[in-house]
Short mmCIF file of C-alpha atoms (C1' of nucleotides) in Angstrom, two decimals:
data_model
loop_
_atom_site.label_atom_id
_atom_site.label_comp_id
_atom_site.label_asym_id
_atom_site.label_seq_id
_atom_site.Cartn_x
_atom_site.Cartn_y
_atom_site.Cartn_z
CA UNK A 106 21.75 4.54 41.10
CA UNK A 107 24.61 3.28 43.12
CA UNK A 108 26.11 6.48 45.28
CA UNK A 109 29.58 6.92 43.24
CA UNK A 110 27.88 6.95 40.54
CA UNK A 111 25.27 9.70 41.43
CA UNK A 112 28.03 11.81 42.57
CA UNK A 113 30.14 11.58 40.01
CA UNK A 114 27.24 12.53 37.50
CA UNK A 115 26.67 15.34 40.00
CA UNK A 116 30.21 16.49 39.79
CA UNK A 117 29.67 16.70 36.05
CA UNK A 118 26.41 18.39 35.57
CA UNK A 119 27.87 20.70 38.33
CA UNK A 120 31.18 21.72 36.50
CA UNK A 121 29.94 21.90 33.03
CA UNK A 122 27.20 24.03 34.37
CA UNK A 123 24.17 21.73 32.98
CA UNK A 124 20.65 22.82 34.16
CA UNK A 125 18.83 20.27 36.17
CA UNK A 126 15.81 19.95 34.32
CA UNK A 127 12.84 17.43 34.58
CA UNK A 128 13.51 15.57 31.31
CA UNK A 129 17.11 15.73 31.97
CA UNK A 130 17.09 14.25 35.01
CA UNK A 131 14.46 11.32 34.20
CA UNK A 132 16.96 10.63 31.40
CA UNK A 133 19.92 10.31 33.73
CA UNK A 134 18.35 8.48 36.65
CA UNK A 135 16.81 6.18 33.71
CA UNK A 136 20.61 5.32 32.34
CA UNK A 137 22.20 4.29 35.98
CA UNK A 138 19.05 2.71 38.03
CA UNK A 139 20.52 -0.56 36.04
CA UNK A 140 23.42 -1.94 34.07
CA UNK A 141 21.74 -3.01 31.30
CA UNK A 142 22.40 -1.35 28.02
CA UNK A 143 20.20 0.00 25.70
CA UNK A 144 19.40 1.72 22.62
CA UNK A 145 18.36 5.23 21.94
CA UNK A 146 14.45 3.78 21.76
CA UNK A 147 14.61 1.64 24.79
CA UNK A 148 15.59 3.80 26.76
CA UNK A 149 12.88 6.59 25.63
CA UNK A 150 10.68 3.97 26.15
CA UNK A 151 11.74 3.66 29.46
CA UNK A 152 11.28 7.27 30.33
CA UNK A 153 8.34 7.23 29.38
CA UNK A 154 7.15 4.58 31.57
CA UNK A 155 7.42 5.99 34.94
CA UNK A 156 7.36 9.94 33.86
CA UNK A 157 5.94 11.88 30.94
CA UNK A 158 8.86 11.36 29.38
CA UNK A 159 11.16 13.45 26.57
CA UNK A 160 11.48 14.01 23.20
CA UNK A 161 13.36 11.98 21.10
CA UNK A 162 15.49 14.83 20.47
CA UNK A 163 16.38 15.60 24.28
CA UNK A 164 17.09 12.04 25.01
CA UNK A 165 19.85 12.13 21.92
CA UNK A 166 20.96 15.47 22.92
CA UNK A 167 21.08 14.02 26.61
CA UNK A 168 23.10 10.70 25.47
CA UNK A 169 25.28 12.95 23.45
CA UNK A 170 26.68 15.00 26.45
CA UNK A 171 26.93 11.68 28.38
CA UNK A 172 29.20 10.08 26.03
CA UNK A 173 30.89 13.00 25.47
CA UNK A 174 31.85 13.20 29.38
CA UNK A 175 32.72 9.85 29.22
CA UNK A 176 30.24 8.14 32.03
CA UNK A 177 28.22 6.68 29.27
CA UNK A 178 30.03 4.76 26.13
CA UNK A 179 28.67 4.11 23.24
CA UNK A 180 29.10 0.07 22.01
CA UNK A 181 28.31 -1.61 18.65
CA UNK A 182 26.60 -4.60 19.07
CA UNK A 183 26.22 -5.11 15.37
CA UNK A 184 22.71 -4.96 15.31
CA UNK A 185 22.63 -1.24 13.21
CA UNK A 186 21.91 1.11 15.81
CA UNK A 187 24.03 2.49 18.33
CA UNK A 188 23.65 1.12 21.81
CA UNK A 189 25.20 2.50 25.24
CA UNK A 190 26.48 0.92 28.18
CA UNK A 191 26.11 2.60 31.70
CA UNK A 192 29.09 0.75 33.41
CA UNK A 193 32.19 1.91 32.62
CA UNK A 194 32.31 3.98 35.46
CA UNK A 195 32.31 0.90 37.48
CA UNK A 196 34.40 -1.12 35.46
CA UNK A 197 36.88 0.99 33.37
CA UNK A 198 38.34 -1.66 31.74
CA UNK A 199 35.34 -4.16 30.53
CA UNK A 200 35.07 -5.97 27.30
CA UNK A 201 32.30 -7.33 25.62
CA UNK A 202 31.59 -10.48 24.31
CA UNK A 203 28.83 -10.08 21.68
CA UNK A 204 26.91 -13.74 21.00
CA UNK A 205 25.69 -13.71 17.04
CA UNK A 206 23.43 -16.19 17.60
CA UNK A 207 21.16 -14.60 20.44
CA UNK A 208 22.68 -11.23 20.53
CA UNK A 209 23.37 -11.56 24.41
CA UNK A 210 25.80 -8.94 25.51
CA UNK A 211 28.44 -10.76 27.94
CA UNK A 212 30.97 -8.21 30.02
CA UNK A 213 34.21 -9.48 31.03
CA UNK A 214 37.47 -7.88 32.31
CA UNK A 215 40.86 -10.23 31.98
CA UNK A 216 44.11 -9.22 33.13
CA UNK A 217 46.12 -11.04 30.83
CA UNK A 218 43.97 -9.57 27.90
CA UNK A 219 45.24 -6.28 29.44
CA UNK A 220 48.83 -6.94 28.70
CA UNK A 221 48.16 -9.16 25.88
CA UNK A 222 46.23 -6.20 24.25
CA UNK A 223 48.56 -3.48 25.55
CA UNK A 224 51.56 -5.27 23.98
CA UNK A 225 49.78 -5.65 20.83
CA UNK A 226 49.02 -2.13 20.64
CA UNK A 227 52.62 -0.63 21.45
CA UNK A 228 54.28 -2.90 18.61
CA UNK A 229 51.77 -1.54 15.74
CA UNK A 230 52.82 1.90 17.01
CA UNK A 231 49.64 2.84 18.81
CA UNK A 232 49.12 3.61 22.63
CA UNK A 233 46.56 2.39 24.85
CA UNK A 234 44.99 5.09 25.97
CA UNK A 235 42.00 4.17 25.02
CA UNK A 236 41.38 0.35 23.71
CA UNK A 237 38.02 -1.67 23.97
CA UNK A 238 38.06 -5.56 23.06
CA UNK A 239 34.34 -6.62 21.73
CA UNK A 240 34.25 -10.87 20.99
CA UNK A 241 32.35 -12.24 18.87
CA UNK A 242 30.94 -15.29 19.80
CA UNK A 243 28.29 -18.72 19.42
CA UNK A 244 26.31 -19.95 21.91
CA UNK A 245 27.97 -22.97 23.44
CA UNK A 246 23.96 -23.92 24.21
CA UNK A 247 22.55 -23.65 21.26
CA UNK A 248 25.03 -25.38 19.19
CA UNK A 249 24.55 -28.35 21.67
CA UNK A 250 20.88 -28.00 22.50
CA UNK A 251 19.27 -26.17 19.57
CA UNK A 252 18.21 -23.32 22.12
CA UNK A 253 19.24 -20.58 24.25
CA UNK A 254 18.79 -18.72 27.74
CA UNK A 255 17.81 -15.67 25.46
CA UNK A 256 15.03 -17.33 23.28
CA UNK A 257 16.15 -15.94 19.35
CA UNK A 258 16.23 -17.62 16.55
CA UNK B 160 42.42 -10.56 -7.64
CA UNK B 161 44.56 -13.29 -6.08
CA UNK B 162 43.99 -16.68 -7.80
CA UNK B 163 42.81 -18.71 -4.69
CA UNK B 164 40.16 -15.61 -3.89
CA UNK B 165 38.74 -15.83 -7.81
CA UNK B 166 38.59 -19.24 -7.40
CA UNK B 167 36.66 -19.54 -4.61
CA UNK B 168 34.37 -16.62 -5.88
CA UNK B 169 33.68 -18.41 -8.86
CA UNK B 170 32.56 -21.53 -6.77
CA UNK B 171 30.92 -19.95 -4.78
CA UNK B 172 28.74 -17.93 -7.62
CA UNK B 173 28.09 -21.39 -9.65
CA UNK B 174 27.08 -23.45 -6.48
CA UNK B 175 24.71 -20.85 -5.35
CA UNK B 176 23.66 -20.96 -8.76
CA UNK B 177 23.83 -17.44 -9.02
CA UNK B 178 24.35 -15.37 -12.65
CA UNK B 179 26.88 -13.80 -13.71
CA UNK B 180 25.88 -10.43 -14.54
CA UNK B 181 27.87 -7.71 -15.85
CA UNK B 182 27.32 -5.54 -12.90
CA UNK B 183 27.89 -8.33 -10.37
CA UNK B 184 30.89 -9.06 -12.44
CA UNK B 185 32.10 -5.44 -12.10
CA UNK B 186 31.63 -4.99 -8.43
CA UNK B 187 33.15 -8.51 -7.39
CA UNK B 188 36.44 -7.68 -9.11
CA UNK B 189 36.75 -3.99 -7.89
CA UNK B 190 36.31 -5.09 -3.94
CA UNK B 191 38.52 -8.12 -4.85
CA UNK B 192 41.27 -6.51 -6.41
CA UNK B 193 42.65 -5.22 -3.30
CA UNK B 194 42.74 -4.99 0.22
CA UNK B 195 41.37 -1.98 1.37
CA UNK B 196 38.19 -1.80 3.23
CA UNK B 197 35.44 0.05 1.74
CA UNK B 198 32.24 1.07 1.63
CA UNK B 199 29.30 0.48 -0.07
CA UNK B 200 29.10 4.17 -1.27
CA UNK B 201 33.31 3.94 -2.02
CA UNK B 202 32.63 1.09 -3.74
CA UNK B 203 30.18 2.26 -5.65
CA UNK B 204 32.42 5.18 -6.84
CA UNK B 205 34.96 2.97 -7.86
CA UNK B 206 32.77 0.87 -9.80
CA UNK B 207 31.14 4.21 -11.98
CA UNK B 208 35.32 4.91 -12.61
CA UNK B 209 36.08 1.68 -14.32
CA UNK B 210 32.76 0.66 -15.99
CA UNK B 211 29.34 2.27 -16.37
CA UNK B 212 28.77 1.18 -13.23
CA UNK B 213 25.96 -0.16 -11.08
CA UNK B 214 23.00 1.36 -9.16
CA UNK B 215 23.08 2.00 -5.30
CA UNK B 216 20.44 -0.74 -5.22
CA UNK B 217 23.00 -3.50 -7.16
CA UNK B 218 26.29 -2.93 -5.22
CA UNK B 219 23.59 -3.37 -1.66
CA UNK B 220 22.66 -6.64 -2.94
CA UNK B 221 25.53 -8.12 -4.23
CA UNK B 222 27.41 -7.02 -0.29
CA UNK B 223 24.65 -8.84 0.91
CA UNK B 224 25.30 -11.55 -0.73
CA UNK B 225 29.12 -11.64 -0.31
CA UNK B 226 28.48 -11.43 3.45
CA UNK B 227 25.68 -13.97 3.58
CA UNK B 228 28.64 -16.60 1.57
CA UNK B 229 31.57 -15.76 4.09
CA UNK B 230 33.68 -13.86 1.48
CA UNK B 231 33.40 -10.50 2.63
CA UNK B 232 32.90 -9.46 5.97
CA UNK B 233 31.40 -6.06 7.44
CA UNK B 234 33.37 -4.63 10.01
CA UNK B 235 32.51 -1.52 11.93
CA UNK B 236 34.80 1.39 12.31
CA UNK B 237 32.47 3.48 14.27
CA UNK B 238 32.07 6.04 11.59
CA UNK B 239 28.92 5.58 11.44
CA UNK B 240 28.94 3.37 8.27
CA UNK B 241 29.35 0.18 7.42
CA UNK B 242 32.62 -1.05 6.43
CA UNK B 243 33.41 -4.13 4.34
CA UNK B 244 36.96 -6.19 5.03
CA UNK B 245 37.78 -8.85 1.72
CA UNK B 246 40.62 -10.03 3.34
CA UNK B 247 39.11 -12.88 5.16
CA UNK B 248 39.73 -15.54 2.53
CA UNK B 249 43.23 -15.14 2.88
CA UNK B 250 43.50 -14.23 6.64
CA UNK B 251 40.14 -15.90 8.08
CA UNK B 252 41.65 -14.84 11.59
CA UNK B 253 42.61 -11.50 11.41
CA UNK B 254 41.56 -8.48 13.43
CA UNK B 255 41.33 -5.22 13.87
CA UNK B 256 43.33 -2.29 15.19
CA UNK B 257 41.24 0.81 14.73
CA UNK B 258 42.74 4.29 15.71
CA UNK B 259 39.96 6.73 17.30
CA UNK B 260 42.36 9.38 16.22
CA UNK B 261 43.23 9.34 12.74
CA UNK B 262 40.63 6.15 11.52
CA UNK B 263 43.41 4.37 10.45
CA UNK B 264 42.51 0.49 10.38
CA UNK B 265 45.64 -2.11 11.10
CA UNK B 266 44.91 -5.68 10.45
CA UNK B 267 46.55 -8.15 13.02
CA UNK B 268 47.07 -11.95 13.91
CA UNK B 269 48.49 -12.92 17.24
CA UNK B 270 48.17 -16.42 17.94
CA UNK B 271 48.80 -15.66 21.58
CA UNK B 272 45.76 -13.40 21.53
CA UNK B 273 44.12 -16.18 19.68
CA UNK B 274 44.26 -18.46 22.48
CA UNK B 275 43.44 -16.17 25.29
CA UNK B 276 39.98 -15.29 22.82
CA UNK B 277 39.29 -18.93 22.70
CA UNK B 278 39.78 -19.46 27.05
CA UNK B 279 37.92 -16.39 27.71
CA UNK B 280 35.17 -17.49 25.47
CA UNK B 281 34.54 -20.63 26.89
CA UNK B 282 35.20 -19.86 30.41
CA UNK B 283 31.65 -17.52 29.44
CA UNK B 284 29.98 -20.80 27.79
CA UNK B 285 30.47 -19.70 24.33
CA UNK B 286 32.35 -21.41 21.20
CA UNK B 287 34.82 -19.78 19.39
CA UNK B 288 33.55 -20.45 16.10
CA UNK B 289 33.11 -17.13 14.94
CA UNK B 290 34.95 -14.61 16.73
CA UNK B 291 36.94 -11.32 15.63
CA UNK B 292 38.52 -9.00 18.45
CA UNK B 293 38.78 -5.09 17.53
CA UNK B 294 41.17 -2.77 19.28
CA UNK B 295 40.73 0.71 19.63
CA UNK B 296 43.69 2.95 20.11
CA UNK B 297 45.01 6.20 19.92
CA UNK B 298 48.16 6.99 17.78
CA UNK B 299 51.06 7.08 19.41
CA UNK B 300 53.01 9.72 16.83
CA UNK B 301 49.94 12.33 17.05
CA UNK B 302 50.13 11.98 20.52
CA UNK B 303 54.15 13.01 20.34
CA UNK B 304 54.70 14.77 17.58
CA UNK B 305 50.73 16.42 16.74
CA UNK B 306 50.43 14.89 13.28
CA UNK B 307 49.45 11.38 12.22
CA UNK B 308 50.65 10.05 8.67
CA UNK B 309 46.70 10.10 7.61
CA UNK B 310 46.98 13.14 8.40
CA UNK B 311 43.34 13.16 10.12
CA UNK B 312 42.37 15.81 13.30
"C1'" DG C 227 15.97 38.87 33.03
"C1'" DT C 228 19.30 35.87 30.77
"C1'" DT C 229 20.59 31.92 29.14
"C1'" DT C 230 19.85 27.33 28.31
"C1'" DC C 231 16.77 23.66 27.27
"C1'" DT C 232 12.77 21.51 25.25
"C1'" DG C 233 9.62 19.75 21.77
"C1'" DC C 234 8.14 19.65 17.32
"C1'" DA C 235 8.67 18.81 12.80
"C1'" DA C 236 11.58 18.79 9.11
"C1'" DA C 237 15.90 17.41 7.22
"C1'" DG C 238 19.99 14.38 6.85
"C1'" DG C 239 22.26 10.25 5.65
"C1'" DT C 240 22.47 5.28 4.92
"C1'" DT C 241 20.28 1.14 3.54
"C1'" DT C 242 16.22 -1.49 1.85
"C1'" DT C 243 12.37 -2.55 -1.17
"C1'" DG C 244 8.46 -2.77 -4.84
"C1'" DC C 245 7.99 -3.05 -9.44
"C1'" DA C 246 8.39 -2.98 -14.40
"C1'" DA C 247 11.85 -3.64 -17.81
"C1'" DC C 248 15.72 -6.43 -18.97
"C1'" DA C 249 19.21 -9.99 -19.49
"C1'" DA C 250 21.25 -14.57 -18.52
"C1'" DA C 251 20.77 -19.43 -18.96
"C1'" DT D 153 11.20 -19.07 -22.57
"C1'" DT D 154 11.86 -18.95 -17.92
"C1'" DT D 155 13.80 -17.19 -14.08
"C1'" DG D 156 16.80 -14.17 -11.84
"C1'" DT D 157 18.69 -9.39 -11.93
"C1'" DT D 158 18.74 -4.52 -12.63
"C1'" DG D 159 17.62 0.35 -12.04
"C1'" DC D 160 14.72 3.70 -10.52
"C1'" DA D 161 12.36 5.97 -7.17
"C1'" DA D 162 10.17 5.71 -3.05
"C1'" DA D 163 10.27 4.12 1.55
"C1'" DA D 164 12.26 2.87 5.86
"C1'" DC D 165 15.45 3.76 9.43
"C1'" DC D 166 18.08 6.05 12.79
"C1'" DT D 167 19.89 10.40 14.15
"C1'" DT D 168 20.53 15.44 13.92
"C1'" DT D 169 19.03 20.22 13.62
"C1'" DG D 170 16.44 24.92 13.29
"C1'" DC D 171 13.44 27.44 15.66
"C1'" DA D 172 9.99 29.37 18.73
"C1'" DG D 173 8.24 28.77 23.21
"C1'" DA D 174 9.27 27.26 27.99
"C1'" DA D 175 11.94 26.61 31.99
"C1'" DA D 176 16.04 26.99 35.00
"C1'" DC D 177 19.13 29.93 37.40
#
DNA sequence: GTTTCTGCAAAGGTTTTGCAACAAA
DNA sequence: TTTGTTGCAAAACCTTTGCAGAAAC
């Protein structure tokens, strides 16, 4: 877990006056050891792994307070369950481009997507507080070559 | 139901030789006689207030098939259900705004943001062949004024 | 010692499916 | 008549919740 990111889950667990407990913390250092996302499953799965894991109750009750702080947000892929993605805290302002052929997850950030999105959003009436951009996409390489990096279908 | 969309409906139903059943019938012309997104447990309801209806079993299939043919697309409001757009014959570019405050879904082309989708796509080594952006926003009147005209939160 | 958290198992809600009866072509 | 479709009810899924025991502070 990098070290802004431990503190500022510190900070949090700290102010809203969260008890460090085992399962919790597995759960936590679990989420932000990497970047990739994950589903409610995979990451019990996970946990379980390298401890003796939680409930699948704990690790949605954990996820909940997560998102609800706002270090952990909760994406769509399309796939029909709810996946999460660790690094907004890094990256405020990433998008996702979502590949329907192999499902592979691709962040970006774009600057003229920004104000391209921000002007957008002003002229319908709406403000950008709060504005994700997810891209759906094919796979360049498996058009052309009939495969991907990722392996499905 | 707009001429061009019954027309292509109906070639789509004889090519994939598919029968025309009085429940199929029922459910086609209720999610094509208007624009509103829906879903399957709306449509449902509207279906049981115009005819005797069709089972919860029926109006799944017959989505699935309308999504599987192009005609109707899902789209995900993050409510937890799935949502189903028709207005993809007539606008096949379209996307969504989706307000996190009031749910409120605005439909938008912007053929700016269309080519800024298409560089940032293949700068990532994807084709655009299938994309659909989705902005979501907070309302700027409920964040002036308190209220929202859906009159959500 | 309080108060919060956990795990279990049951419940909740949406969507899918097996199967016998039925209807379209 | 043949083949595809329907409806029902049950199953499959993911996620949430009530509650008693356990753990943190």
């Amino acid at each position: 877990m990098k070290p802004e990111v431990r503190e500022k889950v510190e900070a949090f667990l700290k102010e809203k006056g969260l008890r460090v407990t085992r399962p919790r913390e597995m759960i936590i250092e679990t989420i932000f050891e990497s970047e990739d996302h994950f589903s409610a499953e995979e990451l019990q799965d996970k946990v379980r792994a390298v401890d003796a894991g939680a409930s699948r109750a704990t690790v949605y009750r954990t996820l909940s307070i997560l998102v609800e702080s706002g270090l952990l947000r909760e994406i769509d892929l399309g796939l029909g369950v709810t996946y999460y993605d660790p690094n907004f805290i890094d990256h405020p302002n990433h998008n996702h481009l979502i590949c329907v052929d192999c499902h592979r997850v691709v962040e970006f950030e774009d600057a003229h997507m920004a104000v391209l999105e921000d002007c957008i959003t002003r002229r319908l009436g709406f403000s950008t507080a709060s504005t994700s951009i997810r891209i759906e996409a094919n796979c360049e390489e498996l058009k052309q070559k009939g495969v991907c990096r990722k392996g499905h279908r």
